Short mmCIF file of N, CA, C and O in Angstrom, two decimals:
data_model
loop_
_atom_site.label_atom_id
_atom_site.label_comp_id
_atom_site.label_asym_id
_atom_site.label_seq_id
_atom_site.Cartn_x
_atom_site.Cartn_y
_atom_site.Cartn_z
N MET A 11 -67.59 14.70 -104.70
CA MET A 11 -67.26 15.08 -106.06
C MET A 11 -67.26 13.80 -106.90
O MET A 11 -66.72 12.79 -106.47
N LYS A 12 -67.83 13.88 -108.06
CA LYS A 12 -67.86 12.71 -108.93
C LYS A 12 -66.50 12.41 -109.54
O LYS A 12 -66.14 11.27 -109.73
N ARG A 13 -65.75 13.47 -109.86
CA ARG A 13 -64.44 13.28 -110.48
C ARG A 13 -63.42 14.22 -109.87
O ARG A 13 -63.72 15.39 -109.65
N ILE A 14 -62.23 13.69 -109.65
CA ILE A 14 -61.11 14.51 -109.22
C ILE A 14 -59.99 14.28 -110.22
O ILE A 14 -59.54 13.15 -110.41
N ILE A 15 -59.58 15.35 -110.86
CA ILE A 15 -58.57 15.28 -111.92
C ILE A 15 -57.36 16.08 -111.46
O ILE A 15 -57.50 17.27 -111.17
N ALA A 16 -56.22 15.58 -111.30
CA ALA A 16 -55.75 14.23 -111.53
C ALA A 16 -55.06 13.75 -110.27
O ALA A 16 -54.17 14.41 -109.76
N LYS A 17 -55.46 12.59 -109.81
CA LYS A 17 -54.84 12.01 -108.61
C LYS A 17 -53.35 11.79 -108.83
O LYS A 17 -52.57 11.88 -107.89
N ARG A 18 -52.97 11.55 -110.06
CA ARG A 18 -51.55 11.33 -110.36
C ARG A 18 -50.69 12.50 -109.87
O ARG A 18 -49.57 12.30 -109.38
N THR A 19 -51.20 13.72 -109.98
CA THR A 19 -50.47 14.89 -109.51
C THR A 19 -50.17 14.77 -108.02
O THR A 19 -49.06 15.06 -107.58
N LEU A 20 -51.15 14.31 -107.27
CA LEU A 20 -50.94 14.10 -105.83
C LEU A 20 -49.93 13.00 -105.58
O LEU A 20 -49.03 13.14 -104.75
N ARG A 21 -50.08 11.90 -106.30
CA ARG A 21 -49.18 10.75 -106.13
C ARG A 21 -47.73 11.14 -106.43
O ARG A 21 -46.81 10.78 -105.68
N GLU A 22 -47.52 11.88 -107.50
CA GLU A 22 -46.16 12.31 -107.84
C GLU A 22 -45.58 13.20 -106.75
O GLU A 22 -44.40 13.12 -106.45
N PHE A 23 -46.43 14.01 -106.13
CA PHE A 23 -45.95 14.88 -105.06
C PHE A 23 -45.58 14.08 -103.82
O PHE A 23 -44.52 14.28 -103.24
N TRP A 24 -46.46 13.15 -103.43
CA TRP A 24 -46.14 12.40 -102.20
C TRP A 24 -45.00 11.43 -102.42
O TRP A 24 -44.35 11.02 -101.47
N ASP A 25 -44.69 11.06 -103.65
CA ASP A 25 -43.50 10.25 -103.91
C ASP A 25 -42.24 11.02 -103.55
O ASP A 25 -41.24 10.44 -103.13
N LYS A 26 -42.29 12.35 -103.69
CA LYS A 26 -41.14 13.21 -103.36
C LYS A 26 -41.20 13.72 -101.92
O LYS A 26 -40.18 14.06 -101.34
N HIS A 27 -42.41 13.79 -101.37
CA HIS A 27 -42.62 14.33 -100.02
C HIS A 27 -43.47 13.31 -99.25
O HIS A 27 -44.68 13.51 -99.08
N ALA A 28 -42.84 12.26 -98.78
CA ALA A 28 -43.56 11.15 -98.16
C ALA A 28 -44.37 11.59 -96.95
O ALA A 28 -45.42 10.99 -96.66
N ASP A 29 -43.94 12.64 -96.27
CA ASP A 29 -44.68 13.08 -95.09
C ASP A 29 -46.04 13.69 -95.45
O ASP A 29 -46.89 13.85 -94.58
N ALA A 30 -46.27 14.00 -96.72
CA ALA A 30 -47.55 14.55 -97.16
C ALA A 30 -48.52 13.47 -97.63
O ALA A 30 -49.70 13.74 -97.81
N GLU A 31 -48.02 12.24 -97.81
CA GLU A 31 -48.83 11.20 -98.44
C GLU A 31 -50.17 10.97 -97.74
O GLU A 31 -51.24 11.01 -98.38
N GLN A 32 -50.16 10.69 -96.45
CA GLN A 32 -51.41 10.37 -95.77
C GLN A 32 -52.37 11.55 -95.76
O GLN A 32 -53.58 11.38 -95.90
N TYR A 33 -51.83 12.75 -95.65
CA TYR A 33 -52.69 13.94 -95.65
C TYR A 33 -53.36 14.14 -97.01
O TYR A 33 -54.54 14.48 -97.08
N LEU A 34 -52.61 13.91 -98.08
CA LEU A 34 -53.19 14.05 -99.42
C LEU A 34 -54.18 12.94 -99.72
O LEU A 34 -55.23 13.18 -100.33
N LYS A 35 -53.89 11.74 -99.25
CA LYS A 35 -54.84 10.64 -99.43
C LYS A 35 -56.13 10.93 -98.68
O LYS A 35 -57.23 10.66 -99.18
N THR A 36 -56.01 11.46 -97.47
CA THR A 36 -57.20 11.80 -96.69
C THR A 36 -58.00 12.90 -97.40
O THR A 36 -59.22 12.80 -97.50
N TRP A 37 -57.32 13.93 -97.91
CA TRP A 37 -58.02 14.98 -98.64
C TRP A 37 -58.75 14.37 -99.85
O TRP A 37 -59.92 14.68 -100.09
N PHE A 38 -58.06 13.52 -100.60
CA PHE A 38 -58.65 12.92 -101.79
C PHE A 38 -59.92 12.13 -101.44
O PHE A 38 -60.96 12.28 -102.10
N GLU A 39 -59.84 11.29 -100.43
CA GLU A 39 -61.00 10.48 -100.04
C GLU A 39 -62.15 11.36 -99.54
O GLU A 39 -63.31 11.11 -99.86
N THR A 40 -61.81 12.39 -98.78
CA THR A 40 -62.83 13.31 -98.30
C THR A 40 -63.51 14.01 -99.47
O THR A 40 -64.74 14.07 -99.55
N ALA A 41 -62.72 14.53 -100.40
CA ALA A 41 -63.27 15.24 -101.55
C ALA A 41 -64.07 14.30 -102.45
O ALA A 41 -65.15 14.66 -102.93
N LYS A 42 -63.57 13.09 -102.65
CA LYS A 42 -64.26 12.14 -103.52
C LYS A 42 -65.65 11.80 -102.98
O LYS A 42 -66.60 11.64 -103.74
N ASN A 43 -65.76 11.72 -101.67
CA ASN A 43 -67.03 11.34 -101.06
C ASN A 43 -67.91 12.53 -100.69
O ASN A 43 -69.03 12.34 -100.21
N ALA A 44 -67.41 13.74 -100.93
CA ALA A 44 -68.15 14.94 -100.56
C ALA A 44 -69.20 15.30 -101.59
O ALA A 44 -69.10 14.93 -102.77
N ASN A 45 -70.18 16.02 -101.14
CA ASN A 45 -71.21 16.56 -102.01
C ASN A 45 -71.17 18.08 -101.88
O ASN A 45 -72.16 18.71 -101.50
N TRP A 46 -69.99 18.64 -102.14
CA TRP A 46 -69.81 20.08 -102.02
C TRP A 46 -70.52 20.79 -103.16
O TRP A 46 -70.23 20.55 -104.33
N ARG A 47 -71.44 21.68 -102.83
CA ARG A 47 -72.21 22.43 -103.83
C ARG A 47 -71.81 23.89 -103.89
O ARG A 47 -72.28 24.63 -104.74
N SER A 48 -70.95 24.30 -102.94
CA SER A 48 -70.52 25.69 -102.90
C SER A 48 -69.25 25.78 -102.06
O SER A 48 -68.92 24.85 -101.31
N PRO A 49 -68.56 26.92 -102.15
CA PRO A 49 -67.39 27.10 -101.29
C PRO A 49 -67.74 27.01 -99.80
O PRO A 49 -66.92 26.54 -99.01
N ASN A 50 -68.95 27.40 -99.44
CA ASN A 50 -69.36 27.30 -98.03
C ASN A 50 -69.39 25.86 -97.55
O ASN A 50 -69.07 25.58 -96.40
N ASP A 51 -69.76 24.95 -98.44
CA ASP A 51 -69.74 23.52 -98.08
C ASP A 51 -68.31 23.06 -97.80
O ASP A 51 -68.07 22.26 -96.89
N ILE A 52 -67.38 23.54 -98.61
CA ILE A 52 -65.97 23.18 -98.40
C ILE A 52 -65.49 23.73 -97.07
O ILE A 52 -64.83 23.03 -96.29
N LYS A 53 -65.85 24.98 -96.76
CA LYS A 53 -65.43 25.59 -95.49
C LYS A 53 -65.98 24.81 -94.29
O LYS A 53 -65.34 24.77 -93.24
N ALA A 54 -67.13 24.18 -94.46
CA ALA A 54 -67.69 23.38 -93.37
C ALA A 54 -66.81 22.17 -93.08
O ALA A 54 -66.71 21.72 -91.94
N SER A 55 -66.15 21.63 -94.12
CA SER A 55 -65.25 20.49 -93.95
C SER A 55 -63.83 20.92 -93.63
O SER A 55 -63.13 20.25 -92.88
N TYR A 56 -63.41 22.02 -94.25
CA TYR A 56 -62.03 22.52 -94.12
C TYR A 56 -62.09 23.99 -93.76
O TYR A 56 -62.02 24.87 -94.63
N ALA A 57 -62.19 24.28 -92.47
CA ALA A 57 -62.35 25.66 -92.01
C ALA A 57 -61.18 26.55 -92.41
O ALA A 57 -61.35 27.75 -92.62
N ASN A 58 -59.99 25.98 -92.54
CA ASN A 58 -58.80 26.78 -92.89
C ASN A 58 -58.59 26.93 -94.38
O ASN A 58 -57.61 27.56 -94.80
N ALA A 59 -59.48 26.39 -95.19
CA ALA A 59 -59.34 26.54 -96.65
C ALA A 59 -59.56 28.01 -97.01
O ALA A 59 -60.35 28.71 -96.39
N SER A 60 -58.82 28.45 -98.03
CA SER A 60 -58.97 29.83 -98.52
C SER A 60 -59.76 29.79 -99.81
O SER A 60 -59.37 29.11 -100.76
N ILE A 61 -60.84 30.53 -99.86
CA ILE A 61 -61.69 30.59 -101.04
C ILE A 61 -61.20 31.73 -101.93
O ILE A 61 -61.10 32.88 -101.48
N LEU A 62 -60.91 31.39 -103.18
CA LEU A 62 -60.46 32.38 -104.15
C LEU A 62 -61.53 32.56 -105.22
O LEU A 62 -62.52 31.83 -105.24
N LYS A 63 -61.30 33.50 -106.13
CA LYS A 63 -62.25 33.67 -107.23
C LYS A 63 -62.11 32.52 -108.22
O LYS A 63 -61.18 31.71 -108.12
N GLU A 64 -63.03 32.45 -109.18
CA GLU A 64 -63.01 31.42 -110.21
C GLU A 64 -63.16 30.01 -109.64
O GLU A 64 -62.61 29.05 -110.16
N SER A 65 -63.89 29.88 -108.53
CA SER A 65 -64.16 28.58 -107.89
C SER A 65 -62.89 27.83 -107.51
O SER A 65 -62.82 26.61 -107.56
N ARG A 66 -61.88 28.57 -107.13
CA ARG A 66 -60.62 27.97 -106.68
C ARG A 66 -60.55 28.00 -105.15
O ARG A 66 -61.01 28.94 -104.53
N VAL A 67 -59.94 26.96 -104.62
CA VAL A 67 -59.80 26.84 -103.16
C VAL A 67 -58.38 26.39 -102.87
O VAL A 67 -57.84 25.51 -103.54
N VAL A 68 -57.78 27.01 -101.85
CA VAL A 68 -56.45 26.62 -101.38
C VAL A 68 -56.60 25.88 -100.08
O VAL A 68 -57.21 26.38 -99.13
N PHE A 69 -56.07 24.66 -100.05
CA PHE A 69 -56.10 23.83 -98.85
C PHE A 69 -54.70 23.79 -98.24
O PHE A 69 -53.71 23.64 -98.97
N ASN A 70 -54.63 23.92 -96.91
CA ASN A 70 -53.38 23.72 -96.20
C ASN A 70 -53.25 22.22 -95.95
O ASN A 70 -54.16 21.60 -95.41
N ILE A 71 -52.12 21.68 -96.33
CA ILE A 71 -51.88 20.24 -96.18
C ILE A 71 -50.83 20.03 -95.09
O ILE A 71 -49.79 20.70 -95.09
N LYS A 72 -51.10 19.11 -94.20
CA LYS A 72 -50.21 18.77 -93.08
C LYS A 72 -49.96 19.99 -92.19
O LYS A 72 -48.84 20.32 -91.87
N GLY A 73 -51.04 20.66 -91.86
CA GLY A 73 -50.92 21.87 -91.06
C GLY A 73 -50.78 23.07 -91.97
O GLY A 73 -51.74 23.78 -92.19
N ASN A 74 -49.62 23.23 -92.57
CA ASN A 74 -49.43 24.32 -93.52
C ASN A 74 -48.13 24.25 -94.31
O ASN A 74 -47.87 25.13 -95.11
N PRO A 75 -47.28 23.24 -94.15
CA PRO A 75 -46.06 23.25 -94.96
C PRO A 75 -46.32 23.01 -96.44
O PRO A 75 -45.49 23.34 -97.28
N TYR A 76 -47.48 22.46 -96.76
CA TYR A 76 -47.82 22.19 -98.16
C TYR A 76 -49.15 22.85 -98.48
O TYR A 76 -50.01 23.00 -97.61
N ARG A 77 -49.30 23.20 -99.75
CA ARG A 77 -50.53 23.83 -100.22
C ARG A 77 -51.07 23.07 -101.42
O ARG A 77 -50.30 22.59 -102.27
N LEU A 78 -52.39 23.01 -101.51
CA LEU A 78 -53.08 22.36 -102.60
C LEU A 78 -54.10 23.36 -103.16
O LEU A 78 -54.92 23.88 -102.42
N VAL A 79 -54.01 23.62 -104.47
CA VAL A 79 -54.95 24.53 -105.13
C VAL A 79 -55.84 23.69 -106.04
O VAL A 79 -55.34 22.93 -106.88
N VAL A 80 -57.14 23.81 -105.84
CA VAL A 80 -58.11 23.03 -106.59
C VAL A 80 -59.16 23.97 -107.19
O VAL A 80 -59.64 24.87 -106.51
N LYS A 81 -59.46 23.74 -108.46
CA LYS A 81 -60.54 24.48 -109.13
C LYS A 81 -61.75 23.56 -109.19
O LYS A 81 -61.64 22.41 -109.63
N PHE A 82 -62.90 24.06 -108.77
CA PHE A 82 -64.11 23.25 -108.69
C PHE A 82 -65.12 23.65 -109.75
O PHE A 82 -65.28 24.82 -110.07
N ASN A 83 -65.81 22.65 -110.26
CA ASN A 83 -67.03 22.85 -111.03
C ASN A 83 -68.12 22.21 -110.17
O ASN A 83 -68.31 20.99 -110.20
N PHE A 84 -68.78 23.04 -109.38
CA PHE A 84 -69.75 22.52 -108.41
C PHE A 84 -70.95 21.88 -109.10
O PHE A 84 -71.49 20.90 -108.61
N GLU A 85 -71.37 22.45 -110.21
CA GLU A 85 -72.54 21.92 -110.91
C GLU A 85 -72.31 20.48 -111.39
O GLU A 85 -73.15 19.61 -111.22
N ARG A 86 -71.15 20.23 -111.97
CA ARG A 86 -70.82 18.89 -112.48
C ARG A 86 -70.18 18.00 -111.43
O ARG A 86 -69.94 16.82 -111.68
N GLN A 87 -69.83 18.60 -110.29
CA GLN A 87 -69.16 17.85 -109.22
C GLN A 87 -67.79 17.35 -109.64
O GLN A 87 -67.42 16.20 -109.43
N TRP A 88 -67.04 18.24 -110.28
CA TRP A 88 -65.67 17.95 -110.70
C TRP A 88 -64.71 18.82 -109.91
O TRP A 88 -64.99 19.97 -109.59
N ALA A 89 -63.53 18.27 -109.62
CA ALA A 89 -62.45 19.00 -108.97
C ALA A 89 -61.19 18.82 -109.81
O ALA A 89 -60.84 17.70 -110.16
N PHE A 90 -60.55 19.92 -110.12
CA PHE A 90 -59.34 19.90 -110.93
C PHE A 90 -58.17 20.34 -110.07
O PHE A 90 -58.13 21.50 -109.62
N ILE A 91 -57.23 19.45 -109.83
CA ILE A 91 -56.05 19.80 -109.05
C ILE A 91 -55.16 20.66 -109.93
O ILE A 91 -54.69 20.23 -110.98
N ARG A 92 -54.95 21.90 -109.49
CA ARG A 92 -54.17 22.85 -110.28
C ARG A 92 -52.73 22.96 -109.79
O ARG A 92 -51.85 23.30 -110.54
N PHE A 93 -52.50 22.69 -108.49
CA PHE A 93 -51.16 22.85 -107.93
C PHE A 93 -51.09 22.11 -106.61
O PHE A 93 -52.04 22.14 -105.82
N VAL A 94 -49.97 21.48 -106.37
CA VAL A 94 -49.64 20.98 -105.04
C VAL A 94 -48.15 21.23 -104.88
O VAL A 94 -47.35 20.95 -105.77
N GLY A 95 -47.79 21.81 -103.75
CA GLY A 95 -46.38 22.14 -103.55
C GLY A 95 -46.12 22.60 -102.14
O GLY A 95 -47.02 22.65 -101.29
N THR A 96 -44.86 22.95 -101.91
CA THR A 96 -44.48 23.46 -100.60
C THR A 96 -45.02 24.88 -100.46
O THR A 96 -45.41 25.52 -101.44
N HIS A 97 -45.02 25.34 -99.24
CA HIS A 97 -45.47 26.71 -98.99
C HIS A 97 -44.59 27.69 -99.78
O HIS A 97 -45.10 28.66 -100.37
N ALA A 98 -43.29 27.44 -99.82
CA ALA A 98 -42.37 28.33 -100.56
C ALA A 98 -42.68 28.31 -102.07
O ALA A 98 -42.66 29.35 -102.73
N GLU A 99 -42.98 27.14 -102.61
CA GLU A 99 -43.35 27.04 -104.03
C GLU A 99 -44.67 27.76 -104.29
O GLU A 99 -44.83 28.44 -105.31
N TYR A 100 -45.60 27.63 -103.36
CA TYR A 100 -46.89 28.29 -103.48
C TYR A 100 -46.72 29.81 -103.55
O TYR A 100 -47.42 30.49 -104.31
N ASP A 101 -45.79 30.32 -102.78
CA ASP A 101 -45.57 31.77 -102.75
C ASP A 101 -45.09 32.31 -104.10
O ASP A 101 -45.18 33.50 -104.35
N LYS A 102 -44.61 31.44 -104.96
CA LYS A 102 -44.10 31.85 -106.28
C LYS A 102 -45.13 31.77 -107.40
O LYS A 102 -44.85 32.14 -108.53
N ILE A 103 -46.33 31.29 -107.09
CA ILE A 103 -47.36 31.15 -108.12
C ILE A 103 -48.52 32.11 -107.87
O ILE A 103 -48.63 32.67 -106.77
N ASN A 104 -49.36 32.27 -108.85
CA ASN A 104 -50.60 33.01 -108.67
C ASN A 104 -51.72 31.98 -108.62
O ASN A 104 -52.11 31.41 -109.64
N ALA A 105 -52.21 31.71 -107.43
CA ALA A 105 -53.21 30.65 -107.24
C ALA A 105 -54.51 30.95 -107.96
O ALA A 105 -55.30 30.04 -108.21
N GLU A 106 -54.73 32.21 -108.32
CA GLU A 106 -55.98 32.56 -109.01
C GLU A 106 -55.93 32.29 -110.50
O GLU A 106 -56.95 32.35 -111.17
N THR A 107 -54.72 32.02 -111.02
CA THR A 107 -54.62 31.81 -112.46
C THR A 107 -53.96 30.49 -112.84
O THR A 107 -54.02 30.09 -114.01
N ILE A 108 -53.33 29.82 -111.90
CA ILE A 108 -52.63 28.57 -112.23
C ILE A 108 -53.60 27.49 -112.65
O ILE A 108 -54.72 27.43 -112.22
#
């Protein structure tokens, strides 16, 4: 992906949840260097990712205690971080509209 907006969201989360830091950094580096052109490309890298409508994908972080929701623009190679939180926080949001 050419751009990931916004890494700050990830950094603020791992400042509060230090055990997620390395996992989020790994996801960021993987996504930054990826050439994902479709949700199928993402599934090839992250088999447990959940593909939603509107080019949104839910990633399980650190196994599954944390969730990351990202909206992709595959044509422009942009990724927009829409949510990062605990599994319990994730259960309170609508990942298709956040």
